[in-house]
Coordinates of C-alpha atoms in Angstrom, one line a residue:
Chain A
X1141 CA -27.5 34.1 -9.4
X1142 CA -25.9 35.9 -12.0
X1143 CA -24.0 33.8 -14.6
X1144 CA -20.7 34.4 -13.5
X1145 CA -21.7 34.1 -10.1
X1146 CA -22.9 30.3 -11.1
X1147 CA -19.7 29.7 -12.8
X1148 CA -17.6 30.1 -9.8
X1149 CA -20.0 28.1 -7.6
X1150 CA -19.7 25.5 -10.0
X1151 CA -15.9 25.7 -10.1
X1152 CA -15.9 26.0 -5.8
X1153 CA -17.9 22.3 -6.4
X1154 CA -15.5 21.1 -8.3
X1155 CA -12.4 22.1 -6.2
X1156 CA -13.8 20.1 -3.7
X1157 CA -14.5 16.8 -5.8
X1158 CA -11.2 17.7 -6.6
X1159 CA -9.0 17.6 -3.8
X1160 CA -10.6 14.4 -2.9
X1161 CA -9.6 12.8 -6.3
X1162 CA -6.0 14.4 -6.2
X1163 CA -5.7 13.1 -2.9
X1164 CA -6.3 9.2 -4.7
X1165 CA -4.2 10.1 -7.1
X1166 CA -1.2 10.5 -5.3
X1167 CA -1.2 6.8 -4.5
X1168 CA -1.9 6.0 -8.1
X1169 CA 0.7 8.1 -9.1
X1170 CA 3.5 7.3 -6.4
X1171 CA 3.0 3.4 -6.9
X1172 CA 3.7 4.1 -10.4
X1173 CA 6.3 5.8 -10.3
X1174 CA 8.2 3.7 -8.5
X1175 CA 7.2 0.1 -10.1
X1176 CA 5.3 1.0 -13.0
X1177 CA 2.3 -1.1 -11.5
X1178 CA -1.4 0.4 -11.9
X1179 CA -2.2 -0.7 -8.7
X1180 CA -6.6 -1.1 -9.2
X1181 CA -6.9 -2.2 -5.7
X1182 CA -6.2 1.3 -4.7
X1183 CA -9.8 2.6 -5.1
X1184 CA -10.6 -0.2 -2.8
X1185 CA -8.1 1.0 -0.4
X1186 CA -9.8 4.7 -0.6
X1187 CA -13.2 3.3 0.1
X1188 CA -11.8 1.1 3.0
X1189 CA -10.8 4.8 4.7
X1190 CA -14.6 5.5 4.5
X1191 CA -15.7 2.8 6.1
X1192 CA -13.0 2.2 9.0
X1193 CA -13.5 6.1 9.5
X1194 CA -17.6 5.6 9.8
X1195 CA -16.8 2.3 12.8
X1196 CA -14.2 4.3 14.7
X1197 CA -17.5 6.7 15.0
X1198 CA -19.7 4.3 15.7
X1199 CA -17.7 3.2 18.1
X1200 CA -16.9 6.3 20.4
X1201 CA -18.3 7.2 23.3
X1202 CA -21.3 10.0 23.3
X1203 CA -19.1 12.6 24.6
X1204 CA -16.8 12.5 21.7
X1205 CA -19.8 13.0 19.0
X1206 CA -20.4 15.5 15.9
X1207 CA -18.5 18.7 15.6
X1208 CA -15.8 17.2 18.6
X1209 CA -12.4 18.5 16.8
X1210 CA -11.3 15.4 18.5
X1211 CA -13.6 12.5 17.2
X1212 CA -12.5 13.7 13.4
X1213 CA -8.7 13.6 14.4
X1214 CA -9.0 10.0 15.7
X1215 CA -11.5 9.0 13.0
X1216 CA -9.0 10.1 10.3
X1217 CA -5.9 8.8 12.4
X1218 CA -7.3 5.7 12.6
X1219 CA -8.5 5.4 8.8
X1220 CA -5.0 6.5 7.0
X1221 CA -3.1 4.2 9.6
X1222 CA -5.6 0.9 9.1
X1223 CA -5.3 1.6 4.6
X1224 CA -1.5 2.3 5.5
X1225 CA -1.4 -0.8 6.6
X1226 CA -3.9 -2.3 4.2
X1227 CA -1.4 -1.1 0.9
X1228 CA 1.8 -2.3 2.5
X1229 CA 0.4 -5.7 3.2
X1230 CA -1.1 -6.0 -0.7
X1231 CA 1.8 -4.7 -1.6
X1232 CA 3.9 -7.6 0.9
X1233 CA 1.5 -10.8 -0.1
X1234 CA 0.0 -10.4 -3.7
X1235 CA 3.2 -8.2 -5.6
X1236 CA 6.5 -8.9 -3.9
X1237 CA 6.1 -12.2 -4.9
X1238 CA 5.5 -11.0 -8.4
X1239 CA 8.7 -8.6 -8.7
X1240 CA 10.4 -10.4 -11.2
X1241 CA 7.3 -11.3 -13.3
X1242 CA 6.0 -9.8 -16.5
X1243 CA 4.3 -6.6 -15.6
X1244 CA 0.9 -7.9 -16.8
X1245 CA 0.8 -10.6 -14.3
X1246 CA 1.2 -8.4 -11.5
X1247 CA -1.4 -5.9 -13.1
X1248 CA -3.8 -9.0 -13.3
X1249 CA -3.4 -9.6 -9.5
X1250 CA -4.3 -6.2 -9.1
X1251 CA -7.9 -6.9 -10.7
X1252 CA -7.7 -9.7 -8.5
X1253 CA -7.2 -8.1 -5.4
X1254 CA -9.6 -5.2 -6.0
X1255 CA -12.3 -8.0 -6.2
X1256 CA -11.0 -9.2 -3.5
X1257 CA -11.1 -6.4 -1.0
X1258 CA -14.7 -5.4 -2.8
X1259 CA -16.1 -8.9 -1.4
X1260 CA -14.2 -8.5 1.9
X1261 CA -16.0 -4.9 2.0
X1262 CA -19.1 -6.2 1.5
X1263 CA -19.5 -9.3 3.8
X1264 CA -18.2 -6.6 6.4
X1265 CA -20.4 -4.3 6.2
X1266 CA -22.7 -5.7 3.7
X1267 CA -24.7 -4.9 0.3
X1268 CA -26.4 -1.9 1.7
X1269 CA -25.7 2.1 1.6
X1270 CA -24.2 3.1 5.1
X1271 CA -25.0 6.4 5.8
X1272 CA -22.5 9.1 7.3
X1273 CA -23.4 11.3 10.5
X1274 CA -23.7 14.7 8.9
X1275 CA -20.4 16.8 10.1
X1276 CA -20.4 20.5 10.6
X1277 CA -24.3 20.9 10.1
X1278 CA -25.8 23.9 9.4
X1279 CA -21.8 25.7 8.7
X1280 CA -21.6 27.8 5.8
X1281 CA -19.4 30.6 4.8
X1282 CA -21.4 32.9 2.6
X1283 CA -19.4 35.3 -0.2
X1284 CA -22.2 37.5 -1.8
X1285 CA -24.3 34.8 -3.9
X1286 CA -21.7 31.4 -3.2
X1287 CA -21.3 29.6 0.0
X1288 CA -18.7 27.5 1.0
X1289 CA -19.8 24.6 3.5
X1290 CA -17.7 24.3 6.2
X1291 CA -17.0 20.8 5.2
X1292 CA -16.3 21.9 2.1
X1293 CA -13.4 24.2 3.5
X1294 CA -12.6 21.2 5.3
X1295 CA -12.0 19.4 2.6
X1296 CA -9.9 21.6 0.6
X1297 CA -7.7 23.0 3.7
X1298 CA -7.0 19.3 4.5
X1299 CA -6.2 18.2 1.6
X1300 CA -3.8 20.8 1.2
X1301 CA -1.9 20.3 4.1
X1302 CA -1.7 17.0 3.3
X1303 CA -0.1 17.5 -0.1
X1304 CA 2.1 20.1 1.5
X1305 CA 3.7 17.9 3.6
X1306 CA 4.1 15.1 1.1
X1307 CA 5.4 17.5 -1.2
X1308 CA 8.2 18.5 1.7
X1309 CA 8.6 15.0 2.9
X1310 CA 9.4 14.7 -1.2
X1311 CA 11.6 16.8 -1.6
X1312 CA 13.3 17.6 1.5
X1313 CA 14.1 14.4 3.7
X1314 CA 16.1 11.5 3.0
X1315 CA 14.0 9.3 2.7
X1316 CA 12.2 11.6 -0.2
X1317 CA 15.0 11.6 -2.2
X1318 CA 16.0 7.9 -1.8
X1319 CA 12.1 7.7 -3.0
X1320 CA 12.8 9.6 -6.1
X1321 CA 16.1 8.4 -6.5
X1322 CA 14.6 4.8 -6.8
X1323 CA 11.6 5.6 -8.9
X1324 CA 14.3 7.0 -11.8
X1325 CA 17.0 4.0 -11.4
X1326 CA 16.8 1.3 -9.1
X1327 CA 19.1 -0.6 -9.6
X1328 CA 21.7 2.8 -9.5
X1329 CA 19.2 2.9 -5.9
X1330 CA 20.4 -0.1 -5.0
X1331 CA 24.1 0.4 -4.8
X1332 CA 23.8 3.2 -3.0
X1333 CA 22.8 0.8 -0.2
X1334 CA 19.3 2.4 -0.2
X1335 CA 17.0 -0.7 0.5
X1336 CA 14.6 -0.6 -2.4
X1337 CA 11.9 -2.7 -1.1
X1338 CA 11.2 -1.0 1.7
X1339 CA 10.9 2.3 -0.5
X1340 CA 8.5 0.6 -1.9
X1341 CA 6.8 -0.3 1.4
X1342 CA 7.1 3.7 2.2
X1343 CA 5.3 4.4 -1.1
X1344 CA 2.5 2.2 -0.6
X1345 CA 2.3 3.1 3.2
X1346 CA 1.8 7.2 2.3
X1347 CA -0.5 6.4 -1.1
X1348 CA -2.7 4.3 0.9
X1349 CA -2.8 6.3 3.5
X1350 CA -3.7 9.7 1.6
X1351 CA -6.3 7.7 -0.3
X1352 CA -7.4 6.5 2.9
X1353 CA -8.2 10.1 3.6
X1354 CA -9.8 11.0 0.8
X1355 CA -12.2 8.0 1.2
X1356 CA -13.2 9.2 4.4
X1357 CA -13.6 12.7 3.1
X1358 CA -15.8 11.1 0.4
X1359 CA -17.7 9.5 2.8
X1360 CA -18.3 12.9 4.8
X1361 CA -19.1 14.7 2.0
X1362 CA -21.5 12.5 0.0
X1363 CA -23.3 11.1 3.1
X1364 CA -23.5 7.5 1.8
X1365 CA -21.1 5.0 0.9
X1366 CA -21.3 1.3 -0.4
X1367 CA -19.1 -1.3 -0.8
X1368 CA -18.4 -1.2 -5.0
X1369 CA -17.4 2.9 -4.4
X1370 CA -14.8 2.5 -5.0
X1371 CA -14.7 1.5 -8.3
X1372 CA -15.7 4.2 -10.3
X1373 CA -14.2 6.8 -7.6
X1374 CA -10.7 5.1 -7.9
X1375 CA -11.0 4.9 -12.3
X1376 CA -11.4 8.8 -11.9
X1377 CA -8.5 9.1 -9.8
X1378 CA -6.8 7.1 -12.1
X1379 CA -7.9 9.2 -15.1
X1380 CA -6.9 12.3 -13.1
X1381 CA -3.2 10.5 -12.3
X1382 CA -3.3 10.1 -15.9
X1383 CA -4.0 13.5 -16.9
X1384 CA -1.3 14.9 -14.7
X1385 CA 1.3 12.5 -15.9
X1386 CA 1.3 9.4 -14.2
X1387 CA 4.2 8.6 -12.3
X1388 CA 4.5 12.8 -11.6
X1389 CA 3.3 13.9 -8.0
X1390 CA 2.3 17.5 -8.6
X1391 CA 0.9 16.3 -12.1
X1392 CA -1.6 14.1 -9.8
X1393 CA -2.7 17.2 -7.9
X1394 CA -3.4 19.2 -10.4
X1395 CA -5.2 16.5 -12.7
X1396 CA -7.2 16.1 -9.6
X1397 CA -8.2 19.4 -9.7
X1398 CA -8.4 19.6 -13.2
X1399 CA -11.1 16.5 -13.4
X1400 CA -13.1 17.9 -10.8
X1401 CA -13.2 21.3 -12.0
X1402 CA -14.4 19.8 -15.3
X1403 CA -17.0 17.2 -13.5
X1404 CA -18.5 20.2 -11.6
X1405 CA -19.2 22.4 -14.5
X1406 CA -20.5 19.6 -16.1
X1407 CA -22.5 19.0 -14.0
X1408 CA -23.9 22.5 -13.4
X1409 CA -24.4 23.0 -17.1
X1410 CA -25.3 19.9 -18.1
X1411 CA -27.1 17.5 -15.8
X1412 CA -25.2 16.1 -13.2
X1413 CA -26.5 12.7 -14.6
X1414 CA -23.6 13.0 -16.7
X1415 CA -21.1 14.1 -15.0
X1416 CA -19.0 11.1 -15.5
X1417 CA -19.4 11.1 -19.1
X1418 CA -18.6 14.9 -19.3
X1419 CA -15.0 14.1 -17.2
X1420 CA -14.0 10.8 -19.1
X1421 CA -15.1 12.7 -22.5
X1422 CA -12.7 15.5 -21.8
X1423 CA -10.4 13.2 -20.6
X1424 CA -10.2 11.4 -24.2
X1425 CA -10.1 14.9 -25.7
X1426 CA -6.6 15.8 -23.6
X1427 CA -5.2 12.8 -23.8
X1428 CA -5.0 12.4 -27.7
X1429 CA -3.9 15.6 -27.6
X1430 CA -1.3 15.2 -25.0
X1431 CA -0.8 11.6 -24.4
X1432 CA 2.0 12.0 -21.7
X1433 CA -0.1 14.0 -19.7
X1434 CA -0.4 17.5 -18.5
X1435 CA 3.0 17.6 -17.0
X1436 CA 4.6 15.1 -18.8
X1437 CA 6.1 11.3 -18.3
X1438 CA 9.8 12.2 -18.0
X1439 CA 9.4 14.1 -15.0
X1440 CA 9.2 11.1 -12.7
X1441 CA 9.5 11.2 -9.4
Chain B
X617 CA 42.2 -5.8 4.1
X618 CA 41.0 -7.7 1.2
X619 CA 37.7 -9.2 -1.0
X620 CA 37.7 -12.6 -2.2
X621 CA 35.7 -13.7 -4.5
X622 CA 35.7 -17.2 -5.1
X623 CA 34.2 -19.7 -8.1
X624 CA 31.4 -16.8 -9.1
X625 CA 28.8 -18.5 -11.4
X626 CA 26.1 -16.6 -12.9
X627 CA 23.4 -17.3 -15.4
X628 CA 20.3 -15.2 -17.4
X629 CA 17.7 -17.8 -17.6
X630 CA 19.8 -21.2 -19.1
X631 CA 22.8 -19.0 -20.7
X632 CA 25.4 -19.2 -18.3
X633 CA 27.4 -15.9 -18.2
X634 CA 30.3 -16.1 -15.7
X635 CA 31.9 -19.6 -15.7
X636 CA 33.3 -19.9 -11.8
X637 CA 35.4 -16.7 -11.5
X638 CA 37.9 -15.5 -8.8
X639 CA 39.3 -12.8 -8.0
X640 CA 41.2 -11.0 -5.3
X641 CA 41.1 -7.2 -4.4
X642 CA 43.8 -5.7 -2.2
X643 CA 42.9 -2.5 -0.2
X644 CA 45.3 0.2 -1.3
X645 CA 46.2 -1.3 -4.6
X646 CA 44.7 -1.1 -8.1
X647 CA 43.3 -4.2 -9.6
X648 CA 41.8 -4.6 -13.3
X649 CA 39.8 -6.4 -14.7
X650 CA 40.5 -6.5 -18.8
X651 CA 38.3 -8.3 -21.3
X652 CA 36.5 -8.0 -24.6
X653 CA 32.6 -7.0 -24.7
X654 CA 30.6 -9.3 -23.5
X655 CA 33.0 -11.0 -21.7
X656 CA 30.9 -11.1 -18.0
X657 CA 33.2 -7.8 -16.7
X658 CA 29.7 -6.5 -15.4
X659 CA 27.9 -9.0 -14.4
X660 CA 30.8 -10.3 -12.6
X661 CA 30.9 -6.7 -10.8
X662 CA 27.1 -6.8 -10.2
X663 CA 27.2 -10.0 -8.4
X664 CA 29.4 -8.9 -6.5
X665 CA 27.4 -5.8 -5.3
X666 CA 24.8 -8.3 -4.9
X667 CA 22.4 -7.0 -7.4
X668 CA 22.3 -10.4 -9.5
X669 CA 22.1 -13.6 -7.6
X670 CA 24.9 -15.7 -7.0
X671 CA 23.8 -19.4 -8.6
X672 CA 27.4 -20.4 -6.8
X673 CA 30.0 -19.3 -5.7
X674 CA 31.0 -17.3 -2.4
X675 CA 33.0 -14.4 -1.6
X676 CA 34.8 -13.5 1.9
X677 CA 35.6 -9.7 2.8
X678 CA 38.1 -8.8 5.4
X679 CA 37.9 -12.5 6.6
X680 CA 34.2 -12.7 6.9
X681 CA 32.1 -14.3 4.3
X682 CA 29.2 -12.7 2.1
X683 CA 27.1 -15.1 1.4
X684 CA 23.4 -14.0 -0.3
X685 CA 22.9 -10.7 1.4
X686 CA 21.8 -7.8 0.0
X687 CA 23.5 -5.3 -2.2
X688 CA 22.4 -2.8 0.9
X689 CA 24.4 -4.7 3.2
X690 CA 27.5 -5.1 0.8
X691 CA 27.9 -1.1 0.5
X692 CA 27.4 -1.3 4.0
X693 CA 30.1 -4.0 4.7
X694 CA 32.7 -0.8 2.1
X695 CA 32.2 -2.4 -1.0
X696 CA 31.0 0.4 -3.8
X697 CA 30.4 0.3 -6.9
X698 CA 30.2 3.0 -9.7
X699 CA 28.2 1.2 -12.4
X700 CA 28.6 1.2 -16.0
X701 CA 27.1 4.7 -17.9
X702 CA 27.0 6.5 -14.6
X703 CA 23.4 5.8 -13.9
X704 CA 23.2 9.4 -12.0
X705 CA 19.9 10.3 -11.0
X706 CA 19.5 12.6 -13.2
X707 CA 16.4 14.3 -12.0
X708 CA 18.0 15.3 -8.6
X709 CA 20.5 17.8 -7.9
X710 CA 24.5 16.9 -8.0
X711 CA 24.0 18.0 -3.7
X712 CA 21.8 15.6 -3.3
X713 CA 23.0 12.6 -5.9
X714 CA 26.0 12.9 -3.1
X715 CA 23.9 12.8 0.0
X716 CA 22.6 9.6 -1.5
X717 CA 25.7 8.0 -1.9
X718 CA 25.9 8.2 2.4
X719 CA 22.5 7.1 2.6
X720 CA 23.5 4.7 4.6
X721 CA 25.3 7.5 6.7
X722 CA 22.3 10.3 6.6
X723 CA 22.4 10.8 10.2
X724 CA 26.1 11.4 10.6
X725 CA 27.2 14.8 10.9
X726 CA 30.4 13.9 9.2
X727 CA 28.5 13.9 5.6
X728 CA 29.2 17.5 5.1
X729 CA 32.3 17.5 6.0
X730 CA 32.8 14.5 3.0
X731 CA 30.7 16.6 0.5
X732 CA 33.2 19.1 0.9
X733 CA 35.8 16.8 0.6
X734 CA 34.8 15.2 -2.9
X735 CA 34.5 18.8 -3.6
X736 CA 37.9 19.4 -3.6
X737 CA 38.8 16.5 -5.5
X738 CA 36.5 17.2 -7.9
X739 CA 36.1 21.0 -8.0
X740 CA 33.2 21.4 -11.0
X741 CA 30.9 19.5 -8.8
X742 CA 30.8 22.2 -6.4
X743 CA 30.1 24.9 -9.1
X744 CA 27.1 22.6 -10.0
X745 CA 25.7 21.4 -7.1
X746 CA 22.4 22.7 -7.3
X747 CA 21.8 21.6 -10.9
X748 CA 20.1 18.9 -12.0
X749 CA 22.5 16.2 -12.7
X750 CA 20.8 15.2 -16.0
X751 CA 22.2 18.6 -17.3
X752 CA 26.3 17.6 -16.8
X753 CA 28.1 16.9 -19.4
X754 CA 29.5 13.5 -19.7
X755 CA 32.5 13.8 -17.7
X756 CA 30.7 16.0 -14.8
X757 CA 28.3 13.1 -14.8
X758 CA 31.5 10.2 -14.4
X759 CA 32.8 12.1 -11.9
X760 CA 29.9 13.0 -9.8
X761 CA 29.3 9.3 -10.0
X762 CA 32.4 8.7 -8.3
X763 CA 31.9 11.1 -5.9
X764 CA 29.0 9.8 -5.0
X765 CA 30.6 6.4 -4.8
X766 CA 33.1 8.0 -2.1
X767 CA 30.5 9.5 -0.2
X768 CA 29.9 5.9 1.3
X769 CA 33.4 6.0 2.5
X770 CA 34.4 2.8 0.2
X771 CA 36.7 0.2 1.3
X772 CA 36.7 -1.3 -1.9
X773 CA 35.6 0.8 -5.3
X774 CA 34.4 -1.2 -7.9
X775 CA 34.8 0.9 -11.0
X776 CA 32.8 -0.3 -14.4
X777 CA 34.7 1.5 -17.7
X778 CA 34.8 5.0 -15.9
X779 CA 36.8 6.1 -19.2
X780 CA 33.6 5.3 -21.7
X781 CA 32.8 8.1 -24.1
X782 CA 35.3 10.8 -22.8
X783 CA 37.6 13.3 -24.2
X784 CA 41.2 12.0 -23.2
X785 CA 41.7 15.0 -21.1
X786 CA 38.5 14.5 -19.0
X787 CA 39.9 10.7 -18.9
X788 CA 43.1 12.2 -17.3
X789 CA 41.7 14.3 -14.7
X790 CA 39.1 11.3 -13.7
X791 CA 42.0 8.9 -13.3
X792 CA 44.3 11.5 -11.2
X793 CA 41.9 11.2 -8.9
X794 CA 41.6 7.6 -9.0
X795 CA 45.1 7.1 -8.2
X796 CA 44.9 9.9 -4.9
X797 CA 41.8 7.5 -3.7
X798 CA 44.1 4.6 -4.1
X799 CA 47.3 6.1 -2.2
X800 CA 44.9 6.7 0.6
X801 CA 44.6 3.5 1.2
X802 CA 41.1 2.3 -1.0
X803 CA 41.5 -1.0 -3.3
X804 CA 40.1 -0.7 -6.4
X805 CA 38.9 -3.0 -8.6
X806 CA 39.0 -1.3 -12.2
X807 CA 37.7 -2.8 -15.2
X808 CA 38.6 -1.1 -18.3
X809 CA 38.3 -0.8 -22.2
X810 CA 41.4 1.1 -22.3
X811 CA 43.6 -1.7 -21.5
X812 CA 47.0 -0.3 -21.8
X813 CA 46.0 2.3 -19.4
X814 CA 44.3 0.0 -16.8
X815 CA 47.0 -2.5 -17.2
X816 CA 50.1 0.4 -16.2
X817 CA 48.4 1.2 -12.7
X818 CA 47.0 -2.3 -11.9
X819 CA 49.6 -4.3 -9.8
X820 CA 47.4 -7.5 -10.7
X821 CA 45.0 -7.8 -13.3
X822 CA 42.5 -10.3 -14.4
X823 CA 41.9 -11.4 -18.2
X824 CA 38.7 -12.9 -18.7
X825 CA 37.0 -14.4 -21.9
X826 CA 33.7 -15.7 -22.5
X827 CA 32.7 -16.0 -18.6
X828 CA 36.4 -17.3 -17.1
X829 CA 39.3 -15.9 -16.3
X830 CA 42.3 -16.6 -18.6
X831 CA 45.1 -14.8 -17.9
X832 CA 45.9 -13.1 -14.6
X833 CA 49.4 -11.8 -13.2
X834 CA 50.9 -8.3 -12.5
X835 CA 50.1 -5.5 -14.9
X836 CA 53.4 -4.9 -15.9
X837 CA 53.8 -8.5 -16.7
X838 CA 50.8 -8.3 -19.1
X839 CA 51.3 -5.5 -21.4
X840 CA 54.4 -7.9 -22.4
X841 CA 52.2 -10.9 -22.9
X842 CA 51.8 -11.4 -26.6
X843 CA 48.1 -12.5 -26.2
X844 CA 47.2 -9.6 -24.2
X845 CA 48.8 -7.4 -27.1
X846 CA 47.5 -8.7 -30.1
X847 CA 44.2 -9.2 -28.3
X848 CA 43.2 -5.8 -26.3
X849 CA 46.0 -4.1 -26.9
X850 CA 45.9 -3.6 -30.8
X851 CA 49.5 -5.0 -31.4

């Protein structure tokens, strides 16, 4: 491979990490945006996508097994609906209660709740690695010295559409601009008759959902997941939220891109040992540079 | 067709800011709503819109009471306010600040036809519709937020110093319009730093000091009232 030709492998890698982090961020970002909440339960929620994903498999019959189009349509139906669910009932039980709190205590149930849900995970489908069915086997697209996995091109092509429809739903429905409405005034929200809290359902209902999605792609791709996942998965999110802007939806795609672009060719050229510290370490480097972001806090949405 | 509000107490942690108010608004006629800063005139109209929480009192529209519901259901039930400093969402275009205001409408084909309508009244807005409204200039931004206002086909409008920070001429225009809204047939409830003004069009109006109304009566009656002159008038 020539050195170029490594580069670009290394940046393919990356895309893919990528998407998969963008696609957390967006429920980062969106919860946000609209109540100012870092809401660390959400890496949680993304992990819980893997895992509902990896029983709905489990539990279909034979005939529906590996490369069945329809086995991944139900499998990822059935995760973004169940972490759907899961955000908007966090959101209904542990932060409603806490609307008209100071913000800390609400970010302190957050903690809470992301312990929570790891313990839950855990006595579920306990301490161990679960390993994933490999999808798509032996599919790759070659281009001269790169391939692309099918599942890779899976990954990004999904992801896509995904933010493509958010990104209309956004902008072009009613319900997208009561969304962004809210997240810039409420109270201005409010008169308008739009009913705020369940805006605030909606936004936890599509975050969740997305990150749901992105856990189960996680899952596909990486072949293992554990309970504490998670963690570290939904802190890089967070960072890449960060990075775009937090509160800002496109910002979220591209810092998701943008981390995992810099986490792959850290870890090509480095050792992927240290891929983490390579992404948090350019991370620190952006953000004292530009603390608002790479598309800025005032463009809230 | 009228809103009473009756005995309106409300209180930030132990201060208490409104002091039992009530008030009657008459659909069709102008109401104000005069008093210094600080007096309660916004709290008093946020609790109506049922932003703030009512610690007592009760208030009965069009015969039927409105007891604790949600300011959703209030601007469902025609009762609209335009709040103080516009609070336009600034980030979305002057179109689509207006197909907010008939959220509640979104699936009536009659919107448009409303848009238009607000456009006539208010003939800049349609030159700017797809800007951003964050990029109006004051008076755009007053009077988009009372088209907006419209667009949820108000019974009642409750208007919160429309005439703040504008050039008298941009006050004129905004308050034309006011009085077309009222002649067909919407009550407004107007409170006002520019006394005089409100005072002339008001056919009752409301003085209130310090959380309780002290002084109420028709307009006229109170730009003769020697308190009302010395105090708010500058007499």
């Amino acid at each position: 491979m020539s050195p170029l030709e490594t580069f670009i492998q290394q940046l393919i890698n990356g895309l893919v990490i990528g998407m998969i982090y963008a696609l957390i961020a967006l429920g980062y970002t969106m919860v946000y945006g609209i109540i100012q909440l870092i809401n660390f339960a959400h890496g949680e929620i993304f992990i819980t996508g893997a895992f509902i994903g990896l029983a709905v498999f489990g539990a279909l019959p034979g005939a529906l097994g590996l490369g069945n189009l329809w086995a991944l349509v139900l499998m990822f139906a059935l995760a973004m609906a169940g972490c759907g669910l899961l955000g908007v009932l966090i959101e209904r039980v542990a932060y409603r209660p806490l609307r008209k709190s100071p913000r800390l205590a609400c970010l302190i149930t957050a903690i809470g709740v992301s312990f929570i849900l790891q313990n839950v995970l855990m006595l579920i489908w306990g301490p161990v690695d679960k390993s994933f069915p490999v999808f798509f086997k032996h599919s790759a697209l070659t281009f001269g010295a790169f391939r692309v996995t099918f599942m890779q091109s899976f990954i990004v092509i999904s992801s896509l559409v995904m933010m493509l429809v958010l990104h209309f739903f956004i902008r072009r429905t009613m319900l997208g601009k009561a969304l962004r409405a809210a997240s810039e005034d409420m109270t201005a929200a409010r008169l308008m008759g739009i009913n705020v809290e369940r805006i605030i359902s909606v936004c936890f209902l599509i975050g969740s959902a997305l990150g749901g999605a992105g856990g189960l792609m996680y899952g596909m791709y990486y072949n293992t997941i554990t309970f504490h996942d998670g963690y570290l998965a939904g802190i890089k999110a967070f960072t890449a939220a960060v990075l775009g802007g937090i509160g800002n939806v496109p910002g979220a795609m591209l810092g998701g891109v943008a981390l995992g672009m810099m986490e792959g060719l850290g870890a090509g050229y480095l050792s992927s040992e240290w891929k983490n510290v390579f992404a948090f370490l350019i991370l620190i480097i952006l953000l004292l540079r530009w603390p608002s972001g790479i598309l800025g806090k005032f463009r809230h949405e | 067709m009228r809103l009473k509000v009756k005995n309106l107490h409300i209180s930030y942690g132990k201060i208490e800011v409104l002091k039992g108010i009530s008030l009657e608004i008459s659909q069709g006629k102008i109401t104000a709503l005069v008093g210094a800063n600080g007096a309660g005139k916004s709290t008093a109209l946020m609790a109506i819109s049922g932003i703030l929480p009512l610690k007592e009192g009760s208030m009965e529209f069009d015969g039927k009471t409105l007891e604790r519901i949600r300011p959703d259901e209030i601007t469902a039930s025609g009762v609209v306010q335009v709040p103080e400093g516009r609070r336009v969402f600034r980030r979305l275009t002057v179109f689509e600040n207006l197909q907010l205001g008939a959220f509640l409408r979104r699936n009536d084909h009659t919107v448009k036809e409303d848009i238009e309508r607000v456009f006539t009244l208010f003939p800049i807005l349609s030159k700017r519709k797809s800007q951003e409204a964050g990029t109006l200039s004051g008076g755009e931004q007053q009077m988009l937020a009372i088209a907006r206002a419209l667009m949820a086909r108000p019974k009642i409008l409750l208007l919160d110093e429309p005439s703040l920070g504008l050039a008298p001429l941009v006050v004129e225009k905004i308050f034309d319009v006011l009085l077309k809204i009222q002649s067909e047939g919407v009550g407004i409830l107007l409170v006002e730093q520019n006394a005089r003004w409100a005072l002339e069009v008001a056919s009752w109006a409301y003085v209130i000091e310090t959380g309780r109304i002290v002084l109420e009566g028709p307009g006229s009656q109170l730009l003769m009232n020697d308190r009302v002159r010395s105090a708010y008038l500058g007499e």
